[in-house]
Amino acid sequence: MDAYKKAGVDIEAGYKLVDEIKSLSKNNALGSFGGLFPLALGKYKNPVLVSGTDGVGTKLLIATQSGIHNTIGIDLVAMCVNDILAQGAKPLFFLDYLGIGHLDQAQAKEILTGVVAGVDQADAKLVGGETAEMPDMYDHGHYDMAGFAVGIADADDLLKPESLKKGDVLLGLASNGLHSNGFSLVRDILFKQNDYQLSDRLPGCELDIAHELLRPTKIYVKSVLPLVEQKLIQGIAHITGGGLIENVARILPAGLSAEFHLNSWQIPAVMTDLQSIGHLSLADMENTFNLGLGMVLAVRQEDAAKVKSALENAGETVYQVGQLIAGDKKVIIRED
Amino acid sequence: MDAYKKAGVDIEAGYKLVDEIKSLSKNNALGSFGGLFPLALGKYKNPVLVSGTDGVGTKLLIATQSGIHNTIGIDLVAMCVNDILAQGAKPLFFLDYLGIGHLDQAQAKEILTGVVAGVDQADAKLVGGETAEMPDMYDHGHYDMAGFAVGIADADDLLKPESLKKGDVLLGLASNGLHSNGFSLVRDILFKQNDYQLSDRLPGCELDIAHELLRPTKIYVKSVLPLVEQKLIQGIAHITGGGLIENVARILPAGLSAEFHLNSWQIPAVMTDLQSIGHLSLADMENTFNLGLGMVLAVRQEDAAKVKSALENAGETVYQVGQLIAGDKKVIIRED
């Protein structure tokens, strides 16, 4: 055994993993110094690259504790590509970083299976990645991940707050549960303030806590991008940490506010359960969770029915949740 | 205090940090859903995006233990952009991911100061980033980082193994010490097998152990890229984990081997110290450390003097360290 392996780093295991990823992703170029992506620019007059990086937060700890690793990679891709979509851009390629205490081949393969599935759901390409085995940095079995996605749009087609108008309709796309936000609070409520087990089932939830919490973040690219390209969508908010309040505010121009009607869509049972178990105020809920809407689209009133039905045909559950009103970049959630 | 902050996540602190980074990087667009980079494509016929992701490994633990955080970001950028340069591409932009147990504003600012400095050294632009506060994932004061860089080249100008020829000269660019590799072994030797303190000084080293180990990885973009653009360089190996042996092998075509003369350059004192303290074989050294060469360039014999002097004028220390010979993709380090 060489000195480096004795110090806890198994370079051979790393090479084997690269081979696994090549085969999973069907991209044989993986493993070179840098990932290559040829740009086909025919349709772009003034191409702009739109990039984003994100992690999945302490949702990872649920994966670690439950031993379920094959979907967290979908969350990772989703967090990045939904952000790119929210700018009106088409995700092109993705890279992942995996920092891990001990490189267990089977575990790493499970994790990367999720990444490959996510990239596929986003119609993108996995062009590179890094798996860093770091004894002493992460506890045995623990890991962190960062994702990185690059997309493209024509400069004129980027979604801008300025295109929003009073009267635009807000369509909410159903989330698949909690997605990847609020997990420090979720874990605090379920496992610190209380003594729930991952195998317990919360009232109204279909799945046990582990699977309920690990439902992978929805990737909205395939359903939403065609409508962006048809210029039927004026603005997109990807609902992540900070909830509707924070994320919808980011797309509003001066002079407009967004008004939601809380009774116009279904809040997932897992969130109302967390609210009652954790004695959360509605404000806490609104500022932390997606409340069941993973993405909010602003569309012209006259396009709303067409967009809603196109999204439903593409498999989304869509709610008309509110509209843009005169105001000062506020997000108002009405309970009536 | 809201529920989320009580659970250990301070969203306000995160916002404040975004403001700091905007001001450090002079990029006011930071903080939107995705980083924008307009592509000026005039000079590219068949543009290819070249991207890479990397971390800095357990060099981070030295930063954490010594409380010196303002250079580790340079390492992060270096690991990514030197890989892109090694393909013959020009780094365009960078994003960073910082996963941290507790968001200490001053510490995070130090860390990001390094990132901004690195991006500047690489002539690139910081277009985005993510700082994820994750109580329970990282010990207090600990953090991990991932970097992502995207560059561009014309497809025909990418460096390819096939352009290398027998007789090409290998030029080695001096490293700035250990760079960002081999740190699990370094820490094992100094702090586990032995009881060195970060304030100790190793024989022959200028700086104490903390500063010696934390010397930031050199970023070779500004000195090397102009020569790539003049087509004076046939191949580039960025010497990282796996040392000369592994990294130079990756750029060789079938039919060629690389021959180095170990006495043709200066091995940094920190490495010979580690060799004797850790009783490392020469093979361990060669497979782990850069041995003092952070980047190896293959150039035509007739261009060698010109390239060497241009690099020296740009501030590099350059050694003629070997040549390409007939062989089977082996890297041979001769001790005579």
Coordinates of N, CA and C in Angstrom, one line a residue, chain A residues 60-151:
Chain A
L60 N -28.9 16.5 2.6 CA -27.9 15.5 2.6 C -27.9 14.6 3.8
L61 N -28.1 15.2 5.0 CA -28.0 14.5 6.2 C -29.1 13.4 6.3
I62 N -30.3 13.7 5.7 CA -31.4 12.7 5.6 C -30.9 11.6 4.7
A63 N -30.3 11.9 3.6 CA -29.8 10.8 2.7 C -28.8 9.9 3.5
T64 N -27.9 10.6 4.2 CA -26.9 9.9 4.9 C -27.5 9.0 6.0
Q65 N -28.4 9.6 6.8 CA -29.0 8.8 7.9 C -29.9 7.7 7.4
S66 N -30.5 7.9 6.3 CA -31.5 6.8 5.8 C -30.7 5.8 4.9
G67 N -29.5 6.2 4.4 CA -28.8 5.3 3.5 C -29.4 5.3 2.1
I68 N -30.3 6.3 1.8 CA -30.9 6.4 0.5 C -30.2 7.5 -0.3
H69 N -29.3 7.1 -1.3 CA -28.4 8.1 -1.9 C -28.8 8.3 -3.4
N70 N -29.7 7.6 -3.9 CA -29.9 7.6 -5.4 C -30.7 8.8 -5.9
T71 N -31.3 9.7 -5.1 CA -32.1 10.8 -5.6 C -31.5 12.2 -5.2
I72 N -30.5 12.2 -4.3 CA -30.0 13.5 -3.9 C -29.3 14.2 -5.0
G73 N -28.8 13.4 -6.0 CA -28.2 14.0 -7.2 C -29.2 14.7 -8.0
I74 N -30.4 14.2 -8.1 CA -31.5 14.9 -8.8 C -31.7 16.3 -8.2
D75 N -31.8 16.3 -6.8 CA -32.0 17.6 -6.2 C -30.9 18.6 -6.5
L76 N -29.6 18.1 -6.6 CA -28.5 18.9 -6.9 C -28.6 19.6 -8.3
V77 N -29.0 18.7 -9.2 CA -29.1 19.2 -10.6 C -30.3 20.2 -10.6
A78 N -31.4 19.8 -10.0 CA -32.6 20.7 -10.0 C -32.3 22.1 -9.5
M79 N -31.6 22.2 -8.3 CA -31.4 23.5 -7.7 C -30.6 24.4 -8.7
C80 N -29.8 23.8 -9.5 CA -29.0 24.6 -10.5 C -29.8 24.9 -11.7
V81 N -30.4 23.9 -12.3 CA -30.9 24.1 -13.6 C -32.3 24.9 -13.5
N82 N -33.0 24.7 -12.5 CA -34.2 25.5 -12.3 C -33.9 27.0 -12.2
D83 N -32.7 27.3 -11.6 CA -32.3 28.7 -11.5 C -32.0 29.3 -12.9
I84 N -31.4 28.5 -13.7 CA -31.0 28.9 -15.1 C -32.3 29.1 -15.9
L85 N -33.2 28.1 -15.8 CA -34.5 28.2 -16.4 C -35.2 29.5 -16.0
A86 N -35.1 29.9 -14.7 CA -35.8 31.1 -14.2 C -35.3 32.4 -14.9
Q87 N -34.1 32.3 -15.5 CA -33.6 33.5 -16.3 C -34.1 33.4 -17.7
G88 N -34.8 32.4 -18.1 CA -35.2 32.2 -19.5 C -34.2 31.6 -20.3
A89 N -33.2 30.9 -19.7 CA -32.1 30.2 -20.5 C -32.3 28.7 -20.5
K90 N -31.7 28.1 -21.5 CA -31.7 26.7 -21.7 C -30.5 26.1 -21.1
P91 N -30.6 25.2 -20.1 CA -29.5 24.5 -19.5 C -28.7 23.7 -20.6
L92 N -27.4 23.8 -20.6 CA -26.6 23.1 -21.6 C -25.8 22.0 -20.9
F93 N -25.1 22.3 -19.9 CA -24.3 21.3 -19.3 C -24.1 21.5 -17.8
F94 N -23.6 20.4 -17.1 CA -23.6 20.3 -15.7 C -22.3 19.7 -15.2
L95 N -21.8 20.2 -14.1 CA -20.7 19.5 -13.4 C -21.0 19.3 -11.9
D96 N -20.5 18.3 -11.3 CA -20.8 18.1 -9.9 C -19.5 18.0 -9.1
Y97 N -19.5 18.4 -7.9 CA -18.4 18.3 -6.9 C -19.0 17.4 -5.8
L98 N -18.2 16.4 -5.4 CA -18.6 15.5 -4.3 C -17.5 15.5 -3.3
G99 N -17.6 16.1 -2.1 CA -16.6 16.0 -1.1 C -17.1 14.9 -0.1
I100 N -16.2 14.0 0.2 CA -16.7 12.8 0.9 C -15.5 12.3 1.9
G101 N -15.9 11.8 3.0 CA -15.0 11.4 4.0 C -14.2 10.1 3.6
H102 N -15.0 9.2 3.2 CA -14.4 7.9 2.7 C -15.1 7.5 1.4
L103 N -14.3 7.2 0.4 CA -14.9 6.9 -0.9 C -15.3 5.5 -0.9
D104 N -16.6 5.3 -0.6 CA -17.3 4.0 -0.8 C -17.8 3.9 -2.2
Q105 N -17.3 3.0 -3.0 CA -17.6 2.8 -4.4 C -19.1 2.7 -4.6
A106 N -19.8 1.9 -3.8 CA -21.2 1.6 -4.0 C -22.0 2.9 -3.7
Q107 N -21.7 3.5 -2.6 CA -22.4 4.7 -2.2 C -22.2 5.9 -3.2
A108 N -20.9 6.0 -3.7 CA -20.7 7.1 -4.6 C -21.4 6.8 -5.9
K109 N -21.5 5.6 -6.3 CA -22.2 5.2 -7.5 C -23.7 5.6 -7.4
E110 N -24.3 5.3 -6.3 CA -25.7 5.6 -6.0 C -25.9 7.1 -6.2
I111 N -25.0 7.9 -5.5 CA -25.1 9.3 -5.5 C -25.0 9.8 -7.0
L112 N -24.1 9.3 -7.7 CA -23.9 9.8 -9.1 C -25.0 9.3 -10.1
T113 N -25.6 8.2 -9.7 CA -26.8 7.8 -10.5 C -27.9 8.9 -10.5
G114 N -28.0 9.5 -9.3 CA -29.0 10.6 -9.2 C -28.6 11.8 -10.0
V115 N -27.3 12.1 -10.0 CA -26.8 13.2 -10.8 C -27.1 13.0 -12.3
V116 N -26.8 11.8 -12.8 CA -27.0 11.4 -14.2 C -28.5 11.5 -14.5
A117 N -29.4 11.0 -13.6 CA -30.8 11.1 -13.8 C -31.3 12.5 -13.9
G118 N -30.8 13.4 -13.0 CA -31.2 14.8 -13.0 C -30.7 15.5 -14.3
V119 N -29.5 15.2 -14.7 CA -29.0 15.9 -15.9 C -29.9 15.5 -17.1
D120 N -30.3 14.2 -17.1 CA -31.2 13.7 -18.2 C -32.5 14.4 -18.1
Q121 N -33.1 14.5 -16.9 CA -34.4 15.3 -16.8 C -34.3 16.7 -17.2
A122 N -33.1 17.3 -17.2 CA -32.9 18.7 -17.5 C -32.5 18.8 -19.0
D123 N -32.4 17.7 -19.7 CA -32.0 17.7 -21.1 C -30.7 18.3 -21.3
A124 N -29.8 18.1 -20.3 CA -28.5 18.7 -20.3 C -27.4 17.6 -20.5
K125 N -26.2 18.0 -20.4 CA -25.1 17.0 -20.5 C -24.1 17.1 -19.3
L126 N -23.8 16.0 -18.8 CA -22.8 16.0 -17.7 C -21.4 16.0 -18.3
V127 N -20.7 17.1 -18.1 CA -19.3 17.2 -18.8 C -18.2 17.1 -17.9
G128 N -18.4 17.0 -16.6 CA -17.3 16.9 -15.7 C -17.7 16.8 -14.3
G129 N -16.7 16.6 -13.4 CA -17.0 16.5 -12.0 C -15.8 16.2 -11.2
E130 N -15.9 16.3 -9.9 CA -14.8 16.1 -9.0 C -15.3 15.3 -7.8
T131 N -14.6 14.2 -7.5 CA -14.9 13.5 -6.3 C -13.7 13.6 -5.4
A132 N -13.8 14.3 -4.3 CA -12.6 14.5 -3.4 C -12.8 13.7 -2.1
E133 N -11.9 12.8 -1.9 CA -11.9 12.0 -0.7 C -11.1 12.7 0.4
M134 N -11.8 13.1 1.4 CA -11.1 13.9 2.4 C -11.3 13.4 3.8
P135 N -10.4 12.5 4.2 CA -10.4 12.0 5.6 C -10.2 13.2 6.5
D136 N -10.8 13.2 7.6 CA -10.7 14.3 8.6 C -11.6 15.5 8.3
M137 N -12.1 15.6 7.1 CA -13.0 16.7 6.8 C -14.4 16.4 7.0
Y138 N -14.8 15.2 6.6 CA -16.2 14.7 6.7 C -16.2 13.5 7.6
D139 N -17.2 13.3 8.4 CA -17.3 12.1 9.2 C -17.5 10.9 8.2
H140 N -17.1 9.7 8.6 CA -17.3 8.5 7.8 C -18.7 8.4 7.3
G141 N -18.9 8.2 6.0 CA -20.3 8.1 5.5 C -20.9 9.4 5.1
H142 N -20.3 10.5 5.6 CA -20.9 11.9 5.3 C -20.3 12.4 4.0
Y143 N -21.0 13.4 3.4 CA -20.5 14.0 2.2 C -21.2 15.3 2.0
D144 N -20.6 16.2 1.2 CA -21.3 17.4 0.7 C -21.2 17.4 -0.8
M145 N -22.1 18.1 -1.5 CA -22.1 18.2 -2.9 C -22.4 19.6 -3.4
A146 N -21.8 20.0 -4.5 CA -22.1 21.2 -5.1 C -22.3 20.9 -6.6
G147 N -23.2 21.6 -7.1 CA -23.5 21.5 -8.6 C -23.3 22.8 -9.3
F148 N -23.1 22.6 -10.6 CA -22.7 23.8 -11.4 C -23.3 23.6 -12.7
A149 N -24.1 24.5 -13.2 CA -24.8 24.4 -14.5 C -24.6 25.6 -15.3
V150 N -24.5 25.4 -16.6 CA -24.3 26.5 -17.5 C -25.4 26.4 -18.6
G151 N -26.1 27.5 -18.9 CA -27.1 27.5 -19.9 C -26.9 28.7 -20.8

